[in-house]
Structure formats: structure tokens, C-alpha cells
Tab-separated table of C-alpha atoms in Angstrom:
chain	number	residue	atom	x	y	z
A	1	UNK	CA	76.843	116.498	117.846
A	2	UNK	CA	78.845	113.746	119.596
A	3	UNK	CA	76.970	111.119	117.575
A	4	UNK	CA	77.842	112.915	114.327
A	5	UNK	CA	81.522	113.125	115.284
A	6	UNK	CA	81.627	109.428	116.151
A	7	UNK	CA	80.031	108.565	112.817
A	8	UNK	CA	82.697	110.583	110.990
A	9	UNK	CA	85.433	108.890	113.000
A	10	UNK	CA	84.051	105.469	112.139
A	11	UNK	CA	83.751	106.357	108.468
A	12	UNK	CA	87.357	107.467	108.099
A	13	UNK	CA	89.278	105.294	110.561
A	14	UNK	CA	87.738	101.830	110.325
A	15	UNK	CA	89.746	99.686	107.911
A	16	UNK	CA	87.999	97.600	105.297
A	17	UNK	CA	89.532	94.192	105.919
A	18	UNK	CA	86.974	92.045	104.136
A	19	UNK	CA	86.083	92.328	100.468
A	20	UNK	CA	82.451	92.492	99.359
A	21	UNK	CA	80.856	89.357	97.987
A	22	UNK	CA	81.617	88.479	94.382
A	23	UNK	CA	79.284	89.973	91.821
A	24	UNK	CA	80.841	88.273	88.764
A	25	UNK	CA	80.848	91.570	86.870
A	26	UNK	CA	83.260	91.852	83.955
A	27	UNK	CA	85.423	94.790	82.991
A	28	UNK	CA	84.219	96.455	79.809
A	29	UNK	CA	86.642	99.396	79.757
A	30	UNK	CA	90.359	99.352	80.616
A	31	UNK	CA	92.204	102.621	81.108
A	32	UNK	CA	95.879	102.447	80.130
A	33	UNK	CA	96.991	106.017	80.839
A	34	UNK	CA	99.216	107.040	83.728
A	35	UNK	CA	97.944	109.115	86.632
A	36	UNK	CA	97.789	112.874	85.886
A	37	UNK	CA	96.618	112.361	82.310
A	38	UNK	CA	92.976	113.167	82.959
A	39	UNK	CA	92.084	109.842	84.573
A	40	UNK	CA	89.631	111.357	87.061
A	41	UNK	CA	87.916	113.208	84.231
A	42	UNK	CA	87.673	109.868	82.425
A	43	UNK	CA	86.362	108.169	85.576
A	44	UNK	CA	83.627	110.782	85.902
A	45	UNK	CA	82.729	110.496	82.223
A	46	UNK	CA	82.576	106.699	82.319
A	47	UNK	CA	80.371	106.773	85.401
A	48	UNK	CA	78.027	109.141	83.575
A	49	UNK	CA	77.888	106.641	80.707
A	50	UNK	CA	76.720	103.959	83.127
A	51	UNK	CA	79.919	102.216	84.191
A	52	UNK	CA	81.115	101.539	87.713
A	53	UNK	CA	84.672	102.833	87.472
A	54	UNK	CA	87.649	101.863	89.608
A	55	UNK	CA	90.205	104.595	90.376
A	56	UNK	CA	92.715	105.422	93.097
A	57	UNK	CA	90.060	107.638	94.695
A	58	UNK	CA	87.853	104.578	95.236
A	59	UNK	CA	90.640	102.889	97.188
A	60	UNK	CA	91.198	105.935	99.395
A	61	UNK	CA	87.570	106.862	99.970
A	62	UNK	CA	86.471	103.248	100.483
A	63	UNK	CA	89.479	102.304	102.645
A	64	UNK	CA	89.897	99.210	100.436
A	65	UNK	CA	92.731	97.646	102.402
A	66	UNK	CA	92.295	94.195	100.863
A	67	UNK	CA	92.707	95.767	97.415
A	68	UNK	CA	95.901	97.488	98.522
A	69	UNK	CA	97.418	94.198	99.656
A	70	UNK	CA	96.503	92.659	96.293
A	71	UNK	CA	98.107	95.530	94.362
A	72	UNK	CA	101.323	95.238	96.371
A	73	UNK	CA	101.473	91.537	95.500
A	74	UNK	CA	100.649	92.231	91.844
A	75	UNK	CA	103.420	94.822	91.653
A	76	UNK	CA	105.855	92.234	92.987
A	77	UNK	CA	104.795	89.526	90.499
A	78	UNK	CA	104.435	91.901	87.531
A	79	UNK	CA	100.663	91.319	87.298
A	80	UNK	CA	101.181	87.631	86.566
A	81	UNK	CA	98.590	86.376	89.067
A	82	UNK	CA	95.561	86.679	86.826
A	83	UNK	CA	93.199	85.047	89.325
A	84	UNK	CA	93.969	87.666	91.980
A	85	UNK	CA	93.635	90.439	89.407
A	86	UNK	CA	90.318	89.099	88.143
A	87	UNK	CA	88.909	88.629	91.639
A	88	UNK	CA	89.971	92.135	92.651
A	89	UNK	CA	87.605	93.683	90.106
A	90	UNK	CA	84.790	91.151	90.148
A	91	UNK	CA	84.311	91.123	93.912
A	92	UNK	CA	83.632	94.861	93.751
A	93	UNK	CA	81.426	94.739	90.681
A	94	UNK	CA	83.642	97.147	88.724
A	95	UNK	CA	82.918	97.428	84.990
A	96	UNK	CA	85.630	99.955	84.123
A	97	UNK	CA	89.023	100.905	85.538
A	98	UNK	CA	91.358	103.863	85.066
A	99	UNK	CA	94.379	105.393	86.804
A	100	UNK	CA	96.971	103.754	89.014
A	101	UNK	CA	97.204	101.121	90.329
A	102	UNK	CA	95.352	99.254	87.548
A	103	UNK	CA	97.295	101.049	84.801
A	104	UNK	CA	100.361	98.961	85.612
A	105	UNK	CA	98.341	95.824	84.738
A	106	UNK	CA	96.448	96.931	81.624
A	107	UNK	CA	98.017	94.245	79.405
A	108	UNK	CA	97.099	91.496	81.866
A	109	UNK	CA	93.564	92.895	82.072
A	110	UNK	CA	93.288	92.740	78.279
A	111	UNK	CA	94.151	89.044	78.524
A	112	UNK	CA	91.540	88.428	81.220
A	113	UNK	CA	88.852	90.459	79.444
A	114	UNK	CA	89.367	89.979	75.679
A	115	UNK	CA	86.157	91.854	74.867
A	116	UNK	CA	87.027	94.925	76.905
A	117	UNK	CA	87.910	98.133	75.113
A	118	UNK	CA	90.968	100.201	75.993
A	119	UNK	CA	90.749	103.957	76.532
A	120	UNK	CA	94.114	105.651	76.704
A	121	UNK	CA	94.855	109.111	78.090
A	122	UNK	CA	98.117	111.020	77.837
A	123	UNK	CA	99.583	114.501	77.896
A	124	UNK	CA	101.258	116.337	75.038
A	125	UNK	CA	104.736	115.405	76.192
A	126	UNK	CA	106.664	113.601	78.883
A	127	UNK	CA	107.833	116.932	80.278
A	128	UNK	CA	104.255	118.163	80.602
A	129	UNK	CA	103.283	114.952	82.399
A	130	UNK	CA	106.269	115.275	84.741
A	131	UNK	CA	105.414	118.876	85.554
A	132	UNK	CA	101.994	117.731	86.721
A	133	UNK	CA	102.995	114.453	88.402
A	134	UNK	CA	106.049	115.829	90.219
A	135	UNK	CA	103.915	118.539	91.797
A	136	UNK	CA	101.042	116.286	92.826
A	137	UNK	CA	100.905	112.472	92.963
A	138	UNK	CA	104.618	111.847	93.483
A	139	UNK	CA	105.240	114.529	96.114
A	140	UNK	CA	102.035	114.989	98.127
A	141	UNK	CA	102.667	111.864	100.228
A	142	UNK	CA	106.101	113.067	101.251
A	143	UNK	CA	104.724	116.290	102.738
A	144	UNK	CA	103.210	117.059	106.148
A	145	UNK	CA	100.757	115.914	107.439
A	146	UNK	CA	100.344	113.022	105.006
A	147	UNK	CA	103.956	111.887	105.485
A	148	UNK	CA	103.267	111.493	109.219
A	149	UNK	CA	100.008	109.641	108.614
A	150	UNK	CA	101.788	107.342	106.171
A	151	UNK	CA	104.089	106.253	108.967
A	152	UNK	CA	101.738	105.905	111.939
A	153	UNK	CA	98.254	104.991	110.671
A	154	UNK	CA	97.876	101.383	109.425
A	155	UNK	CA	95.772	102.098	106.328
A	156	UNK	CA	97.887	105.034	105.195
A	157	UNK	CA	101.116	103.173	105.927
A	158	UNK	CA	100.016	100.251	103.732
A	159	UNK	CA	98.785	102.626	101.028
A	160	UNK	CA	102.206	104.267	101.011
A	161	UNK	CA	103.784	100.845	100.509
A	162	UNK	CA	101.486	100.290	97.529
A	163	UNK	CA	102.368	103.652	95.989
A	164	UNK	CA	106.078	102.999	96.370
A	165	UNK	CA	105.622	99.593	94.747
A	166	UNK	CA	103.800	101.199	91.794
A	167	UNK	CA	106.547	103.764	91.254
A	168	UNK	CA	109.111	100.976	91.562
A	169	UNK	CA	107.409	99.102	88.725
A	170	UNK	CA	107.448	102.280	86.636
A	171	UNK	CA	111.089	103.083	87.404
A	172	UNK	CA	112.208	99.517	86.854
A	173	UNK	CA	113.920	99.403	90.236
A	174	UNK	CA	113.163	99.750	93.933
A	175	UNK	CA	112.308	103.360	94.792
A	176	UNK	CA	110.687	105.105	97.744
A	177	UNK	CA	109.293	108.527	98.527
A	178	UNK	CA	111.748	108.625	101.433
A	179	UNK	CA	114.764	108.422	99.096
A	180	UNK	CA	116.950	111.567	99.069
A	181	UNK	CA	115.932	113.857	96.228
A	182	UNK	CA	112.554	112.171	95.664
A	183	UNK	CA	110.993	112.427	93.110
A	184	UNK	CA	113.392	114.508	90.981
A	185	UNK	CA	116.238	112.014	91.329
A	186	UNK	CA	114.130	109.504	89.374
A	187	UNK	CA	112.804	111.906	86.760
A	188	UNK	CA	114.560	110.277	83.802
A	189	UNK	CA	113.313	106.778	84.679
A	190	UNK	CA	109.733	107.847	85.331
A	191	UNK	CA	109.415	110.073	82.263
A	192	UNK	CA	110.894	107.277	80.136
A	193	UNK	CA	108.392	104.810	81.624
A	194	UNK	CA	105.529	107.193	80.880
A	195	UNK	CA	106.600	107.572	77.232
A	196	UNK	CA	107.251	103.842	76.839
A	197	UNK	CA	103.768	103.084	78.155
A	198	UNK	CA	102.194	105.422	75.595
A	199	UNK	CA	104.140	103.729	72.803
A	200	UNK	CA	103.351	100.250	74.112
A	201	UNK	CA	99.616	100.920	74.068
A	202	UNK	CA	99.753	101.857	70.392
A	203	UNK	CA	101.857	98.797	69.550
A	204	UNK	CA	99.874	96.180	71.459
A	205	UNK	CA	96.202	97.177	71.430
A	206	UNK	CA	94.321	96.376	68.198
A	207	UNK	CA	92.974	99.550	66.601
A	208	UNK	CA	89.360	98.396	66.908
A	209	UNK	CA	89.773	98.066	70.672
A	210	UNK	CA	91.650	101.324	71.267
A	211	UNK	CA	90.609	104.937	71.752
A	212	UNK	CA	93.166	107.652	72.447
A	213	UNK	CA	90.816	109.936	74.306
A	214	UNK	CA	91.254	113.662	73.790
A	215	UNK	CA	89.280	115.315	76.579
A	216	UNK	CA	89.096	118.566	74.635
A	217	UNK	CA	86.808	116.844	72.111
A	218	UNK	CA	84.236	116.063	74.773
A	219	UNK	CA	81.671	113.277	74.661
A	220	UNK	CA	81.518	112.471	70.959
A	221	UNK	CA	84.546	110.209	70.561
A	222	UNK	CA	84.187	108.459	73.923
A	223	UNK	CA	80.454	107.773	73.728
A	224	UNK	CA	80.674	106.708	70.096
A	225	UNK	CA	83.593	104.351	70.745
A	226	UNK	CA	81.734	102.689	73.607
A	227	UNK	CA	78.395	102.569	71.805
A	228	UNK	CA	76.685	104.889	74.269
A	229	UNK	CA	74.335	107.809	73.773
A	230	UNK	CA	75.945	111.223	74.166
A	231	UNK	CA	74.906	112.687	77.549
A	232	UNK	CA	73.137	116.032	77.624
A	233	UNK	CA	75.351	117.387	80.411
A	234	UNK	CA	78.719	119.081	79.694
A	235	UNK	CA	81.781	116.875	79.492
A	236	UNK	CA	83.544	116.847	82.880
A	237	UNK	CA	86.890	118.387	83.705
A	238	UNK	CA	88.057	116.988	87.028
A	239	UNK	CA	91.020	116.765	89.368
A	240	UNK	CA	93.188	119.656	88.252
A	241	UNK	CA	96.445	119.931	90.160
A	242	UNK	CA	94.879	122.345	92.642
A	243	UNK	CA	91.835	120.069	93.084
A	244	UNK	CA	94.067	117.051	93.665
A	245	UNK	CA	96.016	118.849	96.391
A	246	UNK	CA	92.789	120.056	98.036
A	247	UNK	CA	91.394	116.497	97.951
A	248	UNK	CA	94.535	115.065	99.566
A	249	UNK	CA	94.643	117.746	102.244
A	250	UNK	CA	90.939	117.417	102.951
A	251	UNK	CA	91.234	113.661	103.468
A	252	UNK	CA	94.271	114.068	105.708
A	253	UNK	CA	92.582	116.848	107.701
A	254	UNK	CA	89.592	114.616	108.380
A	255	UNK	CA	91.826	111.805	109.603
A	256	UNK	CA	93.906	114.162	111.761
A	257	UNK	CA	90.735	115.594	113.316
A	258	UNK	CA	89.454	112.083	113.979
A	259	UNK	CA	92.720	111.131	115.683
A	260	UNK	CA	92.616	114.297	117.807
A	261	UNK	CA	89.039	113.555	118.870
A	262	UNK	CA	89.921	109.954	119.725
A	263	UNK	CA	92.946	111.030	121.753
A	264	UNK	CA	90.896	113.699	123.530
A	265	UNK	CA	88.155	111.204	124.397
A	266	UNK	CA	90.780	108.699	125.555
A	267	UNK	CA	92.481	111.234	127.831
A	268	UNK	CA	89.092	112.363	129.164
A	269	UNK	CA	88.056	108.759	129.852
A	270	UNK	CA	91.247	107.906	131.721
A	271	UNK	CA	90.950	111.162	133.670
A	272	UNK	CA	87.406	110.278	134.744
A	273	UNK	CA	88.515	106.763	135.673
A	274	UNK	CA	91.299	108.251	137.751
A	275	UNK	CA	88.875	110.621	139.499
A	276	UNK	CA	86.469	107.781	140.290
A	277	UNK	CA	89.342	105.655	141.575
A	278	UNK	CA	90.520	108.464	143.855
A	279	UNK	CA	87.002	108.939	145.196
A	280	UNK	CA	86.809	105.236	145.966
A	281	UNK	CA	90.095	105.329	147.826
A	282	UNK	CA	88.982	108.398	149.755
A	283	UNK	CA	85.751	106.715	150.854
A	284	UNK	CA	87.676	103.695	152.095
A	285	UNK	CA	89.992	106.017	154.074
A	286	UNK	CA	87.030	107.838	155.607
């Protein structure tokens, strides 16, 4: 039991400081849609089609701290450091990417990988996107217990910095989830950025490289566009608002439990040391 607990603690508290060795893989699919447009559904579908797909979940679950530092730098230089961007994907062997943070660099990725295809996801309107985003990805990190973890645990604190840098790029100015009225105070800027991104994709990406993926149509358009066989399993539907919140709370609960166990073991250890020290002093007195 103790061994199992220690394994869980190690899995969720050890920070990944070193990146895996380069695999020289090349991106074949670039997702250009904002978070909360079905990006996790797309990730799941692309994985089923044989791709290794990068997504915010991979950063969180893999504790990819080196990636987070790279994304913070890329947000600051507007994705202009193509070598860092290229290395970020190739060292992990990723062949597809969707969701934030890579969405903010989709044009730079098109430049790096001229043969990659672009799959875009969006909602019916900016208001519909805001309704989803403002009740999930923009607000969850400002609520307990994640807001506490974001301030005291190194990985979560750095991840929060990355998220704020992403939203700053979207808003076109420095913003933070600690700003009064967050996120509603920035609704107009973020909804405008979402709509502008959708328009930009249609303007910039050549038609032969672009698919506007409608998840309601299932596998046919996606598999056909990518030259893949249509899978026999049903098309996925992942990461609804409720699922996203459960995922975030589950991850935070695991970390909180790990911290509690560590603190308990630390207190117990110091208590035992104190008892042994007192016994030693008592023997000397006797």
C-alpha cells in the first residue's frame, strides 16, 4: 500500500526537467482551432488514425515543464523562434498538434512544415465559444484548489504563467487570471480574437491544405482529407464542459492528496527523530 502511494506521489509531483531525445519526427497535421472547439475530440480522432497528437492534456499529464518554458518564450516573441518551435515537437516525436498552446503558433508551424495539413475546429458563433470557454478553460484555474496549487507548486505555478501568456497573446495585451473581473472583463477582446483567428485561417491556408472539421459528420471528412481508412469504431466525442471540469478537479485532487501524504510522512519522520533524540538524551542522563 505504502509502495503504491509513493509511486503515485512520484508520478504526479516529479517535474520533467529534461526533454526526451530528438526523434526527428515531422508534424503532419496542424490544428488551428481555439480551445473549447472540440480539440480533445480531434486529438482522440487523430490518435485513432495513427498520429501522435500534442494537446494541453499531454503537457499536464506528462508534466512537460521544459515545453512550458518554451511556450512562455514563444508567446513573448510571437512564435518567431522557429528553431525552438521545431525542436519542441520533434524532441517528443509528435506528428500532429491541436489545442492551446500550439494554436497560437499555427502560422509559424505551417512555415516550418510546408507539407502539413491544417485541420480547423470552431463553434457556431463567438458567443457560443465564450459560453464554453468562460465556464471552463478561462475560469477553472482561478478557483480553489487549483488557484492555490498555481501559487505554491512549481509546475502548476509555471503552467499558470504559460496560460496567462497565451491569453495575453489572444487579448493583444497583458492579462492575468488574477485581474479583477477575470475573465468577463476581457470578453470583447477574447471573443474578437477567436473570430479573427477563424477568419485568418480561411484567408491564409490554401484550400487544398485546409479542412474545417465538423465533428457531427464523423470520420468521413477527416479520414478522407488525411488519406486514412475510416475506422470501424464510432467517432469520438470528448471533453465536454462537465468532463473538462472533472478532469481538472481529478488532477488537482491527486496532487493535493500527494502533498498531504508528503506532509504527513514529513511530520511523522521528524516526530520519530525527536523521540529517538529524547531517548538518547535520557540514556545519557541515566
